[in-house]
Coordinates of C-alpha atoms in Angstrom, one line a residue:
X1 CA 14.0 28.0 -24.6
X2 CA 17.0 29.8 -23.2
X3 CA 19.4 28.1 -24.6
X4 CA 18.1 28.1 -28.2
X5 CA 18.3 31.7 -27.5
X6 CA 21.4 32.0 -26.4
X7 CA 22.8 30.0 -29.2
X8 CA 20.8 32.2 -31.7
X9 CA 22.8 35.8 -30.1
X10 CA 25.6 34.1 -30.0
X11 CA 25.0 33.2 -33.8
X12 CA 24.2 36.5 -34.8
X13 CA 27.3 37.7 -33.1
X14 CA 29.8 35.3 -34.9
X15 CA 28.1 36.3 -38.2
X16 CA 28.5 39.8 -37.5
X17 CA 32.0 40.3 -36.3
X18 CA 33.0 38.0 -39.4
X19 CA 31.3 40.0 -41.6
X20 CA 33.0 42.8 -39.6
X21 CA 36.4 42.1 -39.8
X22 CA 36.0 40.7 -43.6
X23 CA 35.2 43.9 -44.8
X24 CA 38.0 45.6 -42.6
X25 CA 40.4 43.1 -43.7
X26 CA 38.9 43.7 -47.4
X27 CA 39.6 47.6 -47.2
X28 CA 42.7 47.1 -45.0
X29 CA 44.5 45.0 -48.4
X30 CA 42.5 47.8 -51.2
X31 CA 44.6 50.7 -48.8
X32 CA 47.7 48.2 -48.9
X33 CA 47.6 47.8 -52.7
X34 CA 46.4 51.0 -53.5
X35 CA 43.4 49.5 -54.9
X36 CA 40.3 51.4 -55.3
X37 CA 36.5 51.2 -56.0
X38 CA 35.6 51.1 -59.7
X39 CA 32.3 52.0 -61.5
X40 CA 30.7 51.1 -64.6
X41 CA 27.6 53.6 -65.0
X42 CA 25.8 52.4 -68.6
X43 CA 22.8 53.0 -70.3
X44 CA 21.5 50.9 -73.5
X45 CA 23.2 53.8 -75.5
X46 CA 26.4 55.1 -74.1
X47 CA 28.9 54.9 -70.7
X48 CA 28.8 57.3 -68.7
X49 CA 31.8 56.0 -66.6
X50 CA 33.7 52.9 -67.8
X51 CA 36.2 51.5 -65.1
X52 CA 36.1 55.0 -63.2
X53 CA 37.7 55.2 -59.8
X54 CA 35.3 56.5 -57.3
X55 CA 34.8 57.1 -53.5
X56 CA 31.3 55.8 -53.0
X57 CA 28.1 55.2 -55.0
X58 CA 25.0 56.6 -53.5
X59 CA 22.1 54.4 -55.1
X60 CA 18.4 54.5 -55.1
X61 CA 17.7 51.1 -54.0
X62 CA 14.2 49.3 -54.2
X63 CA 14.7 49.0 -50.5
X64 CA 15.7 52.1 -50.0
X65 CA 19.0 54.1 -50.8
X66 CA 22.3 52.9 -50.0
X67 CA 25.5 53.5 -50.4
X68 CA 28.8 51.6 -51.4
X69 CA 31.7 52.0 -50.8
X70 CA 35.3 49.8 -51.4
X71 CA 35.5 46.7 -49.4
X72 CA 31.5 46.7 -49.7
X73 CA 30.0 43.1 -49.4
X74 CA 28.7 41.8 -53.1
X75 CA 24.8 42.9 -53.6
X76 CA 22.5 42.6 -56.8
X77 CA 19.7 45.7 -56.1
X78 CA 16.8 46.6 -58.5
X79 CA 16.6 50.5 -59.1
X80 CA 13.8 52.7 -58.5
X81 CA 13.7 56.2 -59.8
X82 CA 15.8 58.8 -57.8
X83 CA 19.3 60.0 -58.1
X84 CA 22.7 58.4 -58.0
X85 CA 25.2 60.1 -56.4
X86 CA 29.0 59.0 -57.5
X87 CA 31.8 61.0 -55.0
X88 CA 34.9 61.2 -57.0
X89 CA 38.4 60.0 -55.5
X90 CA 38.9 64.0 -53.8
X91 CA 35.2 64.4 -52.7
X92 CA 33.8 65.7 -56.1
X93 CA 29.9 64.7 -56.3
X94 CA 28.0 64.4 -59.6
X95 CA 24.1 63.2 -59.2
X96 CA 22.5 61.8 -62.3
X97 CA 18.3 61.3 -62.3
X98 CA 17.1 57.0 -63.0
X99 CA 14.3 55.7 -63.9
X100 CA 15.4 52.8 -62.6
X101 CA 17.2 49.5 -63.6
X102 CA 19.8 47.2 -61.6
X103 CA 23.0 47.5 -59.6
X104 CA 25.6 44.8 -59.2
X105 CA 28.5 45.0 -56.8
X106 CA 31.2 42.4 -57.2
X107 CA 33.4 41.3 -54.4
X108 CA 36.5 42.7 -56.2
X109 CA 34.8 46.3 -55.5
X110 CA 33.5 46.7 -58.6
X111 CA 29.9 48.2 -59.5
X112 CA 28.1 47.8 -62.3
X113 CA 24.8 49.8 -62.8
X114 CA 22.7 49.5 -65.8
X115 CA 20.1 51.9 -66.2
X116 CA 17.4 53.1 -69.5
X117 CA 18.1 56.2 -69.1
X118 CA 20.5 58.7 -66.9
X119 CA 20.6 62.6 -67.2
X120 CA 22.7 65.0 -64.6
X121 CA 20.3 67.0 -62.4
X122 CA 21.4 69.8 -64.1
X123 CA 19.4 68.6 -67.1
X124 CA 16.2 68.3 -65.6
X125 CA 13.5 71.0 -66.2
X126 CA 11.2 72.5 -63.3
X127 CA 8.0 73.2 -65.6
X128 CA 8.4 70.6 -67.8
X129 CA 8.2 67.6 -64.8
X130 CA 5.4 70.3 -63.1
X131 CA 3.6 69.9 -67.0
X132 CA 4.0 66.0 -67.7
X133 CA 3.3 65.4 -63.7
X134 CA -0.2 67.3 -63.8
X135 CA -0.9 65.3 -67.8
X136 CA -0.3 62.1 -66.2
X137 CA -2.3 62.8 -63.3
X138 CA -5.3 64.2 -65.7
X139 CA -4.9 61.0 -68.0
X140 CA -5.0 58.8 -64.6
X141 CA -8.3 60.3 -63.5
X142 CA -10.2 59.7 -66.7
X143 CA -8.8 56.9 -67.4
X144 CA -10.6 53.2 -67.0
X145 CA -9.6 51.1 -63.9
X146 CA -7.0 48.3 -65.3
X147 CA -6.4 50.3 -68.6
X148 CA -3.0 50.4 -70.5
X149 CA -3.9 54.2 -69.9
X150 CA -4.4 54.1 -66.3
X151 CA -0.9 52.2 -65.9
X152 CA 1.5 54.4 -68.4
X153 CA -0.1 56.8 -66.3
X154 CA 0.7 55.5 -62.8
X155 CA 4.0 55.0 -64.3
X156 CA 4.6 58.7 -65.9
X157 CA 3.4 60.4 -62.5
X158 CA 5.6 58.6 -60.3
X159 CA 9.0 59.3 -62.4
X160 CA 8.2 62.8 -62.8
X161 CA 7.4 63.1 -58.8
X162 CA 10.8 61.2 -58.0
X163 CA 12.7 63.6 -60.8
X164 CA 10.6 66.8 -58.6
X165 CA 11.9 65.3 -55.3
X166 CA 15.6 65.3 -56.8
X167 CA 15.3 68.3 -57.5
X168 CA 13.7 69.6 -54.4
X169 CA 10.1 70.4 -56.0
X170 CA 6.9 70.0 -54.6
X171 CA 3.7 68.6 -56.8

């Protein structure tokens, strides 16, 4: 009915401008206090930023890529492959290549992203992703339907086609 309706935009509306003016009011006190956005970027082996200051965090989200940001509203996101992005306090950008793994953003502006592995896009090579792309992709068609083969496949084409898009690269 028009009523249940109307109480349903209405809704919406409240929830919105609250969420709104939370995060205003959230960045409005971080620009009072000086505070900032902090990440923690880790792999299983080392840091590769511990409490670092940033701007923003681009991530490559499993429902898509977003970015964050201080003030940003608390989030748990698995990663896919792709590239994160972290713009430095000044505007300086650095990208790093994941395979994947989990982001968690904390209402105190603090991300955490945890990751297998993470190597700047400078690192990547052209004919080596060209080489392991067109392996896997020789392994997947000979390989049995259901097969641990078939699967590390799957698996080894579609990193090495996310690391070509980062890097521009058609397959």
């Amino acid at each position: 009915s028009i009523k249940i309706m109307m109480r349903r935009v209405i809704s919406t509306g409240v929830k919105r401008a609250y969420s709104s003016s939370s995060r205003v009011m959230a960045e409005s006190a971080a620009a009072a206090t000086g505070a900032q956005m902090k990440v923690n970027f880790c792999t299983p082996h080392a840091a590769v930023y511990k409490d670092k200051a940033v701007e923003q965090v681009v991530l490559p989200g499993a429902a898509g890529v977003f970015g964050v940001t201080m003030g940003h509203s608390p989030i748990i996101s698995q990663l896919e492959p792709g590239v994160v992005t972290v713009i430095h306090v000044g505007g300086a950008q650095e990208k790093y290549f994941i395979s994947g793994g989990f982001s968690v953003t904390q209402a105190d502006s603090v991300t955490d992203i945890s990751v297998p592995e993470a190597f700047p896009l400078t690192d990547l090579d052209e004919s080596a992703i060209r080489a392991n792309y067109a392996a896997a992709s020789s392994t997947n068609n000979s390989a049995a339907e259901g097969s641990i083969a078939k699967a590390t496949a799957m698996i080894e084409m579609s990193v090495n086609s996310a690391m070509a898009r980062a890097l521009g690269i058609t397959l």
